[in-house]
Coordinates of C-alpha atoms in Angstrom, one line a residue:
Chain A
X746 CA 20.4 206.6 22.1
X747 CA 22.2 209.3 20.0
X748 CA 24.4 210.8 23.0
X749 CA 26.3 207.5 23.5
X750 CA 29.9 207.8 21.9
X751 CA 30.6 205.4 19.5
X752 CA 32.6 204.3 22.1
X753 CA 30.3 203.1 24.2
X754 CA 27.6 202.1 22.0
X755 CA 30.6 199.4 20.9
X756 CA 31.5 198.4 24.4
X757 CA 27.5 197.9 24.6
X758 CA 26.9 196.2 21.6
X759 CA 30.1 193.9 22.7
X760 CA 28.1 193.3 26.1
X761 CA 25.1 192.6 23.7
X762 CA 26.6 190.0 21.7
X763 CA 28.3 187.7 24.5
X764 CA 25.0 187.1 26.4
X765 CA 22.7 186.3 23.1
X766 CA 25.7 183.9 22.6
X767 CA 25.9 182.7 26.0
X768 CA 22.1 181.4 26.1
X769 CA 19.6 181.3 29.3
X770 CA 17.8 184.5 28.5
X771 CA 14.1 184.1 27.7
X772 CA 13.1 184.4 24.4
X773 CA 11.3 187.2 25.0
X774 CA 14.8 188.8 26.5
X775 CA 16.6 187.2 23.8
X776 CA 14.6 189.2 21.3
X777 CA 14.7 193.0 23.7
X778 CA 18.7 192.2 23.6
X779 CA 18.6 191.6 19.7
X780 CA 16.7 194.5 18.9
X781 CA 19.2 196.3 21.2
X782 CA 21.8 195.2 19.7
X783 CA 21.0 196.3 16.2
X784 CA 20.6 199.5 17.2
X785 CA 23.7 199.6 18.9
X786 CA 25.8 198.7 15.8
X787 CA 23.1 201.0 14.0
X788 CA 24.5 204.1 15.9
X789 CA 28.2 202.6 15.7
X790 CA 27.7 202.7 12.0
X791 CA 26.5 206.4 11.9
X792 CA 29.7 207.2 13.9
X793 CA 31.8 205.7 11.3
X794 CA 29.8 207.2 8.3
X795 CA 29.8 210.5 9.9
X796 CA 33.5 210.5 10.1
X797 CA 34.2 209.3 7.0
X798 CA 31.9 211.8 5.9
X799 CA 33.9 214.7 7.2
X800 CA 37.0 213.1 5.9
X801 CA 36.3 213.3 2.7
X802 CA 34.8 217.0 3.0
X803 CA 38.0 217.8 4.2
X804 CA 39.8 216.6 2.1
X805 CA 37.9 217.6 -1.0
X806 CA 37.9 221.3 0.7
X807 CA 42.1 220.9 0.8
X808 CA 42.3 219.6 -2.7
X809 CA 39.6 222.8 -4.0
X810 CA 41.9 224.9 -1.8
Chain B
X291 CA 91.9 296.3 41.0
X292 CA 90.8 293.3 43.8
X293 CA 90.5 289.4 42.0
X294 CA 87.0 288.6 43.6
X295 CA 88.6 284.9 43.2
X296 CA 86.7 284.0 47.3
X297 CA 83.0 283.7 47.7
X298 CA 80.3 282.5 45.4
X299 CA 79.3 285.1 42.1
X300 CA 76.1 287.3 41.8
X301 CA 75.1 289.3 39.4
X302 CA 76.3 292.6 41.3
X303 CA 79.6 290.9 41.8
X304 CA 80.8 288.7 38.8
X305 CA 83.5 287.0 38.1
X306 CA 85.8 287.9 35.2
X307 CA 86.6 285.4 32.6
X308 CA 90.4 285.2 33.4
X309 CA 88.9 284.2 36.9
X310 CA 86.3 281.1 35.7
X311 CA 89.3 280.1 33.5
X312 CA 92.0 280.0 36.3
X313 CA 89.4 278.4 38.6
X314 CA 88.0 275.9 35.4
X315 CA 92.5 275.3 35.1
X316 CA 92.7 274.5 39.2
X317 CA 89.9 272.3 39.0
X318 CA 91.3 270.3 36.4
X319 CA 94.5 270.0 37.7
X320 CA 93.4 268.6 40.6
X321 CA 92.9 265.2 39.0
X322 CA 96.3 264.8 38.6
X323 CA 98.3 262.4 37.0
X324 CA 96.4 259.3 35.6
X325 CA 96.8 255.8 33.6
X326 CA 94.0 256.2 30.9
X327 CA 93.7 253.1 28.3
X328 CA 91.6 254.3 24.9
X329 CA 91.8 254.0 21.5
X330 CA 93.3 256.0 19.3
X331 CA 90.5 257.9 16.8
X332 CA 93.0 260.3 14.6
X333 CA 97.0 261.3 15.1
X334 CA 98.2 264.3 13.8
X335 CA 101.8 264.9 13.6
X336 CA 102.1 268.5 13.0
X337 CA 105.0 269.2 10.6
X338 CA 107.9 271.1 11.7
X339 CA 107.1 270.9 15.7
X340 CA 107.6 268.1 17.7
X341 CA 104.0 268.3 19.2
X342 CA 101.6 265.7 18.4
X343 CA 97.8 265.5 18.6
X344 CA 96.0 262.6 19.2
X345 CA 92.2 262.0 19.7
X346 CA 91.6 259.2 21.9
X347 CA 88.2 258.0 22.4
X348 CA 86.6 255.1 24.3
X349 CA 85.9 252.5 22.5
X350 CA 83.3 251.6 23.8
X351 CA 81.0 255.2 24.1
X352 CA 81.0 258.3 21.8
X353 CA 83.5 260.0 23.7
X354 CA 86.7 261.8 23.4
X355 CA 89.6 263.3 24.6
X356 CA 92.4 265.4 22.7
X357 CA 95.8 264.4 24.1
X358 CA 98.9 266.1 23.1
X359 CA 102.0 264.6 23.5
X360 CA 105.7 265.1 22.3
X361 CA 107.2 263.5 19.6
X362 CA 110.2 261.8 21.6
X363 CA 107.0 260.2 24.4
X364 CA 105.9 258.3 21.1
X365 CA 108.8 257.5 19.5
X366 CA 109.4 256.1 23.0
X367 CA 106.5 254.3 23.3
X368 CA 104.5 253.8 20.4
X369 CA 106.5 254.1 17.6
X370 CA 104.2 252.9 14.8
X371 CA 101.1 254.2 16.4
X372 CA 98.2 254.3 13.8
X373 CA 94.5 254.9 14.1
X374 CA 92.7 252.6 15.5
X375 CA 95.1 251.2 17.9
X376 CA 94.7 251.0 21.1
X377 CA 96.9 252.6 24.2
X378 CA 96.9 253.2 27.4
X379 CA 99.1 256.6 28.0
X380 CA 99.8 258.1 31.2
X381 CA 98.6 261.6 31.1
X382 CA 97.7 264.8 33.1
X383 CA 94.5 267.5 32.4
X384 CA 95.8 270.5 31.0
X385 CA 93.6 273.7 30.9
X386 CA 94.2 275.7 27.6
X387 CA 93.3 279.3 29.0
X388 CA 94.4 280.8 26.0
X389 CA 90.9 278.9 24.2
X390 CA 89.6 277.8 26.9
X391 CA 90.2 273.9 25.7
X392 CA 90.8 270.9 27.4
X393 CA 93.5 268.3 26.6
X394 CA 95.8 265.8 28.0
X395 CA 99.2 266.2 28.2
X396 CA 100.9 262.4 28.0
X397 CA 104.8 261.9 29.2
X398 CA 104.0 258.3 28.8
X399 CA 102.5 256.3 25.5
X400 CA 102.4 252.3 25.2
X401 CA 100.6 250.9 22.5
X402 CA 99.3 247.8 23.7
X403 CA 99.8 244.3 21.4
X404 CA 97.3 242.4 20.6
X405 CA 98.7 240.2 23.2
X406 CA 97.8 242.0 25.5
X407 CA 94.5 242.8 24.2
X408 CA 93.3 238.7 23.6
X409 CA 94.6 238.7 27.3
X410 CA 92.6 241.5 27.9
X411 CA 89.2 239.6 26.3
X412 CA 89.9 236.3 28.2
X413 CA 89.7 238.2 31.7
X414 CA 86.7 239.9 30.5
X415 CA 85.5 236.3 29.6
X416 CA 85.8 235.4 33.0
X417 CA 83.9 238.2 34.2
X418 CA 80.9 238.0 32.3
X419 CA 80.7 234.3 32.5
X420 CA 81.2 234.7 36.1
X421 CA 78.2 237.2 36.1
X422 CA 76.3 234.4 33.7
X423 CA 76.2 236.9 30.6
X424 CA 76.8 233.6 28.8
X425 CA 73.9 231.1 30.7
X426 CA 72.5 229.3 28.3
X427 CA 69.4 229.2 30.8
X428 CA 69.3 233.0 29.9
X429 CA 69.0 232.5 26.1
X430 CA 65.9 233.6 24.6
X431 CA 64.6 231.5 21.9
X432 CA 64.0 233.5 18.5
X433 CA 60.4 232.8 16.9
X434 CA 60.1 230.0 14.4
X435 CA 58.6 232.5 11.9
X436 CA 59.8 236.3 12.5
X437 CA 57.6 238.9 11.5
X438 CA 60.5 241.1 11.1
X439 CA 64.2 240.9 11.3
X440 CA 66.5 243.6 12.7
X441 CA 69.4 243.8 11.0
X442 CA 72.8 245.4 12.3
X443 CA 75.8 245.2 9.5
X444 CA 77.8 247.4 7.3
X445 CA 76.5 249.0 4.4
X446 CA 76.4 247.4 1.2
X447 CA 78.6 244.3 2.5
X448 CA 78.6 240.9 1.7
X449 CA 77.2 240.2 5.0
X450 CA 74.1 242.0 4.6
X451 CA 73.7 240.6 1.1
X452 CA 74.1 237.2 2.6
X453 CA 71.9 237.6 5.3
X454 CA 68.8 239.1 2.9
X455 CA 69.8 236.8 -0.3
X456 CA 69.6 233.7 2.0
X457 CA 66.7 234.3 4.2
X458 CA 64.5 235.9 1.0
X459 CA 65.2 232.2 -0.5
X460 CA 64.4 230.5 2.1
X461 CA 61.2 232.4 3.2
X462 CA 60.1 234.7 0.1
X463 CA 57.7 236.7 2.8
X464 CA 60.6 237.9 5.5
X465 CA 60.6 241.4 6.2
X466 CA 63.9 243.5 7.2
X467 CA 64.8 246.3 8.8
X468 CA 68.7 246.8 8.2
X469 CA 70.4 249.6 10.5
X470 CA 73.7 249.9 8.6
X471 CA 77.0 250.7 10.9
X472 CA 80.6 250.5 11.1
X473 CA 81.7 247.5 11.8
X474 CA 85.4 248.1 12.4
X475 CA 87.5 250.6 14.0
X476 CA 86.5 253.8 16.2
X477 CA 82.3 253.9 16.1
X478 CA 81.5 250.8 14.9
X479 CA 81.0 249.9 19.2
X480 CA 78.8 253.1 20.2
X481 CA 77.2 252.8 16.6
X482 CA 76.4 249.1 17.1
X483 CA 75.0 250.2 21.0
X484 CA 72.8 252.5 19.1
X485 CA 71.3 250.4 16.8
X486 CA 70.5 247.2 19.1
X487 CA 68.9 249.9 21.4
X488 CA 66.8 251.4 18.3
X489 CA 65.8 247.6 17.0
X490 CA 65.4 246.1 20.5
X491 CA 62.5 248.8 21.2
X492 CA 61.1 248.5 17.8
X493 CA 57.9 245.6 18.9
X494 CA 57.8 245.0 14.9
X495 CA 61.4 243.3 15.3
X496 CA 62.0 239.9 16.8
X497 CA 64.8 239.0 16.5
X498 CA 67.8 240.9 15.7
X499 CA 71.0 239.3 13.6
X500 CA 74.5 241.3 14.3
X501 CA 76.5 240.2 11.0
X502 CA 79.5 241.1 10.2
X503 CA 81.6 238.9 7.6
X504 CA 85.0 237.7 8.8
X505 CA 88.1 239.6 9.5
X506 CA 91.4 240.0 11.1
X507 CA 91.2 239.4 14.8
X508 CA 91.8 243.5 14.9
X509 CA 89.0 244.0 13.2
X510 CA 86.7 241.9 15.1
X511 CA 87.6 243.4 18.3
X512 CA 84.5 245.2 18.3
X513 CA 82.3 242.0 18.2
X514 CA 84.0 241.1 21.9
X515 CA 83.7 244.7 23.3
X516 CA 82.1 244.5 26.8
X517 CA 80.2 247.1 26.6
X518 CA 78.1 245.6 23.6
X519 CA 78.0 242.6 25.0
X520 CA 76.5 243.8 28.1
X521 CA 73.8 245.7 25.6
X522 CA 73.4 242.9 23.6
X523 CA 72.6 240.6 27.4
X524 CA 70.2 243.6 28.5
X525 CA 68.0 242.8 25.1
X526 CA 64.3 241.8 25.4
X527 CA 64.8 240.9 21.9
X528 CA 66.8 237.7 20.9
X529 CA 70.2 238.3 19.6
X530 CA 71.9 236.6 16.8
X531 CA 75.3 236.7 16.3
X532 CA 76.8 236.2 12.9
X533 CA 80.5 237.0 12.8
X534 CA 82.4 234.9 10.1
X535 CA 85.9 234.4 12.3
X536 CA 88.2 231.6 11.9
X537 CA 90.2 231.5 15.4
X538 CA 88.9 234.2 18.1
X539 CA 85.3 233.4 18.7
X540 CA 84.4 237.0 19.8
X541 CA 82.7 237.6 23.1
X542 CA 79.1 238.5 21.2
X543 CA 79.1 234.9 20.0
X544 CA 79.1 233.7 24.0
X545 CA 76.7 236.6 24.9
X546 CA 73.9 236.2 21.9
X547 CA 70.7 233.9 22.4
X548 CA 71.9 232.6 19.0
X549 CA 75.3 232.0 17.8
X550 CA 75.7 231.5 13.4
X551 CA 79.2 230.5 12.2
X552 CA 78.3 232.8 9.1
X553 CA 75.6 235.4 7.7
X554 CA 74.3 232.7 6.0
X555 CA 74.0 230.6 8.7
X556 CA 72.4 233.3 10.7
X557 CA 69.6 232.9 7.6
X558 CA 69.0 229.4 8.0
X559 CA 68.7 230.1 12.0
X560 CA 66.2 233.0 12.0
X561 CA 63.7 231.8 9.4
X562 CA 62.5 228.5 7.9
X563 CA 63.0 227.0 4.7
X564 CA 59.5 227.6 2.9
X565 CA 59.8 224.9 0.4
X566 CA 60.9 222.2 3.0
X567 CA 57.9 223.2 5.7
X568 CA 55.9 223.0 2.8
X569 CA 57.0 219.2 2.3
X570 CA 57.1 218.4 6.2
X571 CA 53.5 219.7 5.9
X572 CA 52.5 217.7 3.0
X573 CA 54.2 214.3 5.6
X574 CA 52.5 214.9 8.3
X575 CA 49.2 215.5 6.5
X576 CA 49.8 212.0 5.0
X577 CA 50.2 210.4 8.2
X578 CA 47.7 212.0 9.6
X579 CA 45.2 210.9 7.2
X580 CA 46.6 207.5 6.8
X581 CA 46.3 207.2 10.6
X582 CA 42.8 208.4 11.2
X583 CA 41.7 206.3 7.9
X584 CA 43.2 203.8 9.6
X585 CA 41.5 204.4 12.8
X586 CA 37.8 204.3 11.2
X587 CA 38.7 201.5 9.0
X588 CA 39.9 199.0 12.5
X589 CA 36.6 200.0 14.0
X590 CA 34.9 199.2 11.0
X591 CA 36.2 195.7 11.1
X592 CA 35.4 195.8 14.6
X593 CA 32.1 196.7 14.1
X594 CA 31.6 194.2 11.3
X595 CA 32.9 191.5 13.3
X596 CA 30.4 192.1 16.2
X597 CA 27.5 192.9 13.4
X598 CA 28.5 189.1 12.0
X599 CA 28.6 187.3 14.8
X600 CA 25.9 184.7 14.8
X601 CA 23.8 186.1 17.4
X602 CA 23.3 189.4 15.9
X603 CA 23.5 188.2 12.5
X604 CA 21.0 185.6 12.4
X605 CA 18.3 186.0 15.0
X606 CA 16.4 183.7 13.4
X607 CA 18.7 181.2 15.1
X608 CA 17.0 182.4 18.3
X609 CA 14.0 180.9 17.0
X610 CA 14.9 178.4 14.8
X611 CA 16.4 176.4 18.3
X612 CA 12.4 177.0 19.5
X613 CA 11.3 176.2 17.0
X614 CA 13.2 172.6 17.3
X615 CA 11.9 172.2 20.2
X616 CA 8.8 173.3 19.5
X617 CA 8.6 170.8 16.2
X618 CA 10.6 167.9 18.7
X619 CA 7.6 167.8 21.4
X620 CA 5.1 167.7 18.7
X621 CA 6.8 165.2 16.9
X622 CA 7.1 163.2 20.1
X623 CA 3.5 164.0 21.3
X624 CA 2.4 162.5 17.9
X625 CA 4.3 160.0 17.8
X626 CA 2.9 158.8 21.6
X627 CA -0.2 159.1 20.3
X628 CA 0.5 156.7 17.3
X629 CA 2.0 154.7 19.6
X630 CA -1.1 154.3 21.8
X631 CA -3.2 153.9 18.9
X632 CA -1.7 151.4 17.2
X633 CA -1.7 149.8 20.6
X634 CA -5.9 150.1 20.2
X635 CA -6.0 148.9 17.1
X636 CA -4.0 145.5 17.9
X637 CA -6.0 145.3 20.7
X638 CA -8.7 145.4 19.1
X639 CA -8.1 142.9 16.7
X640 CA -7.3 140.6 19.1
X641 CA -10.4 141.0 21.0
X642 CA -12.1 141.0 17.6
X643 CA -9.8 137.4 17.1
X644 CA -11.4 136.3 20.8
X645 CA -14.6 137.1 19.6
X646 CA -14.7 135.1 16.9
X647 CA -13.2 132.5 18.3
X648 CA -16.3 132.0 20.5
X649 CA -18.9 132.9 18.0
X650 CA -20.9 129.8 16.8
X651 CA -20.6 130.8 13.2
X652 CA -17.5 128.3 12.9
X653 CA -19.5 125.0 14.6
X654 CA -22.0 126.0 12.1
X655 CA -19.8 126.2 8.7
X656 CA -19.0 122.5 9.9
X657 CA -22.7 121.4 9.5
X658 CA -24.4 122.3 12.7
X659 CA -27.2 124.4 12.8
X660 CA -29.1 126.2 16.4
X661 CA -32.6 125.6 16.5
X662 CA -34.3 127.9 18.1
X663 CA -37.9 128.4 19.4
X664 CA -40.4 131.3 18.5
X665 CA -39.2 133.0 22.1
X666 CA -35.2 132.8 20.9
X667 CA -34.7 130.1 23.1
X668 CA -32.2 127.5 21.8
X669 CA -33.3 124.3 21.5
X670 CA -31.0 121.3 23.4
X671 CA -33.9 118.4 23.8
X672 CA -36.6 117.1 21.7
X673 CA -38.6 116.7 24.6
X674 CA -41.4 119.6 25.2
X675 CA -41.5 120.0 21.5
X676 CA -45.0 119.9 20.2
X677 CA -45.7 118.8 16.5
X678 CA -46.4 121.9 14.5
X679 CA -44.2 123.9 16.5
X680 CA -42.3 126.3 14.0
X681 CA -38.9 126.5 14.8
X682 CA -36.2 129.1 13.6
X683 CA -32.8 127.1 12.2
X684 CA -29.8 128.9 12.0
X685 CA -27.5 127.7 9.4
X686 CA -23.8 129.0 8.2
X687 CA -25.5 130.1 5.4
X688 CA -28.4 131.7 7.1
X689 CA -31.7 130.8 8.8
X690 CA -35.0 129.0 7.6
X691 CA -38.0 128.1 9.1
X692 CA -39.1 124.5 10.1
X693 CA -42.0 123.2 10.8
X694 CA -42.0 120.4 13.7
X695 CA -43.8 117.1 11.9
X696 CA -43.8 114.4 15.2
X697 CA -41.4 114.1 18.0

């Protein structure tokens, strides 16, 4: 799960998103794709905190320097 | 006494100075009469003989030759000949036996104009465009930041002063390494030559600024000379020229990788402004962070959109449309079933309804009553009654027993 780029954990997640909506899964696939799918944004979410993160600790490390 | 002038010297036969110097005098004077352009170094007009000396020298090289001339061949010729002008003389070799010297004896001295000499520079133009001394694909490009700058100007001018003033304001750090020459008359080529070669093979220099500040189009003749031109074109090291002239561009200016309209200018070409890199930083660090901010915060959005899209954001929705239908069949299944029972229950009434209707208790509540024997049999007919028979008789109200007293 962690090797996917953010990239493709979004393109994923997209995928996710448009067969929950379009129906005719089972409910038991229904449920496999919503769990799925919250991990998905889960690791798009660390991507975006992660670079955030290093954002600001390079920008705190210019304004120190 | 025999001249041993034939056959080669040994050290059992020498030859006698008198016969090295008239061989050294035939030797010379074989070269016979030539057409010789130089420029002249120093003039001495000796007082009280009509013999003059000159030192001409190449303008281009350290080298000389003494000519002497007479005072009528210049008068002639050259009338106001000074230092530093150029000529071109018509001359012969002469051995001086007497001190074993060499000079030229001219019968023929033209000073040439500057005419003549601008001519001169637009043929050599020509030639060293036509052997691409001037292609701009040849142009080395000097570094953006120097580690060190070659300088070739004269001492103490204002175009060295430029030169470091400017380029110390613009880049505090720049480091110099000033070879000071002459920059006009006889020497200032050769010396020039000399200095490009020392810079060019000097691996701390980069780039190497020739500055002189402006002057008469004499005095920049030096700037177009071929000979530093072709120097200045063999250079691994790029070349900027920085000759302040109004009307002839001098040849260096075609030749060099860079070409400054002044010594100042040459500063602003051969380092940057540290103050406005500084600030072009400072931009571009802005947009960069604005830009990758940017980028995170769109995929945020992005992300957030997905994240709130029903399906993902309420999961219970998965169920709760289950759970409808889940909560719909039961309703209906219960329903059916109320259904049917209320079906039971009217039907049951009604049967109830039928039943009564046929039950006897009705004929009774009007007055009859249903005799009835001991066995339960109902009696229709007095006859086969015996007196004393007990009978059972049912009323509305309830039964009693009778006693039969005659039939």
């Amino acid at each position: 799960m962690t090797e996917l780029s953010y990239e493709q954990a979004r393109a994923e997640l997209a995928s996710v998103v448009e067969k929950l909506e379009a129906g005719g899964a089972t409910l038991e696939e229904s449920l496999a794709l919503w769990e799925r799918g919250e991990q998905l944004a889960d690791v798009c979410q660390r991507w975006l905190d992660g670079a955030r993160e290093r954002l600001d600790a390079a920008r705190q490390a210019r304004d120190q320097g | 006494m025999t001249e041993p002038t034939n056959g080669s010297s040994s050290p059992e036969q020498p030859w006698p100075v008198r016969v090295v110097s008239q061989k050294i005098g035939a030797w010379i004077g074989k070269l016979g009469w030539v057409w010789i352009d130089g420029q002249v170094a120093q003039i001495n007009r000796r007082p009280g003989t009509t013999t003059v000396f000159l030192t001409l020298r190449d303008p281009s090289a350290d080298l000389s030759l003494t000519v002497t001339t007479n005072r009528d061949v210049l008068d002639l010729g050259a009338p106001e000949l000074a230092e530093g002008a150029r000529v071109l003389l018509h001359a012969k070799p002469d051995f001086y036996p007497g001190r074993g010297t060499l000079s030229l004896r001219a019968d023929e001295i033209r000073q040439v104009g500057l005419g003549e000499l601008l001519a001169r520079l637009e043929k050599l133009k020509k030639l060293l465009a036509a052997e691409g001394l001037f292609d701009p694909r040849r142009k080395r490009r000097p570094p953006f930041l120097p580690q060190r700058i070659g300088l070739i100007t004269g001492r103490a001018s204002a175009a060295e002063r430029d030169v470091l003033t400017n380029a110390r304001r613009r880049w505090p750090a720049v480091d110099f390494r000033v070879i000071n020459v002459a920059v006009q008359g006889p020497g200032a080529v050769p010396q020039m030559i000399d200095a490009l070669r020392v810079l060019d093979l000097d691996e701390t220099v980069d780039v190497i600024v020739i500055a002189r500040g402006g002057g008469s189009t004499e005095d920049l003749l030096p700037f177009s000379d071929e000979a530093l031109c072709r120097a200045v074109f063999a250079c691994r090291t790029a070349v900027v020229s920085a000759v302040g002239h109004e009307t002839d561009t001098p040849l260096l200016d075609y030749v060099a990788d860079v070409r400054a309209s002044t010594p100042t200018d040459a500063a602003k070409r051969i380092v940057p402004d540290l103050a406005e890199e500084r600030h072009l930083i400072a931009q571009v660090r802005h947009r960069l962070d604005r830009g990758v901010r940017h980028l995170v915060d769109r995929e945020q959005h992005r992300l957030d959109a997905l994240r709130s899209r029903p399906a993902l954001a309420k999961p219970e929705l998965l169920l709760d449309r289950r759970q409808e239908d889940v909560t719909a069949l039961r309703a209906r299944s219960s329903r059916t079933l109320e259904h049917r029972l209320t079906g039971a229950v009217s039907d049951l009434g009604h049967t109830l309804a039928r039943l009564r209707a046929l039950s006897p208790a009705a004929t009774l509540e009007r007055g009859y009553a249903i005799v009835q024997r001991a066995d339960g049999a109902v009696l229709r007919d007095p006859a086969g009654v015996t007196g004393g028979e007990r009978l059972r008789v049912r009323l509305a109200g309830g039964e009693l027993t009778a006693t039969v007293a005659g039939t």
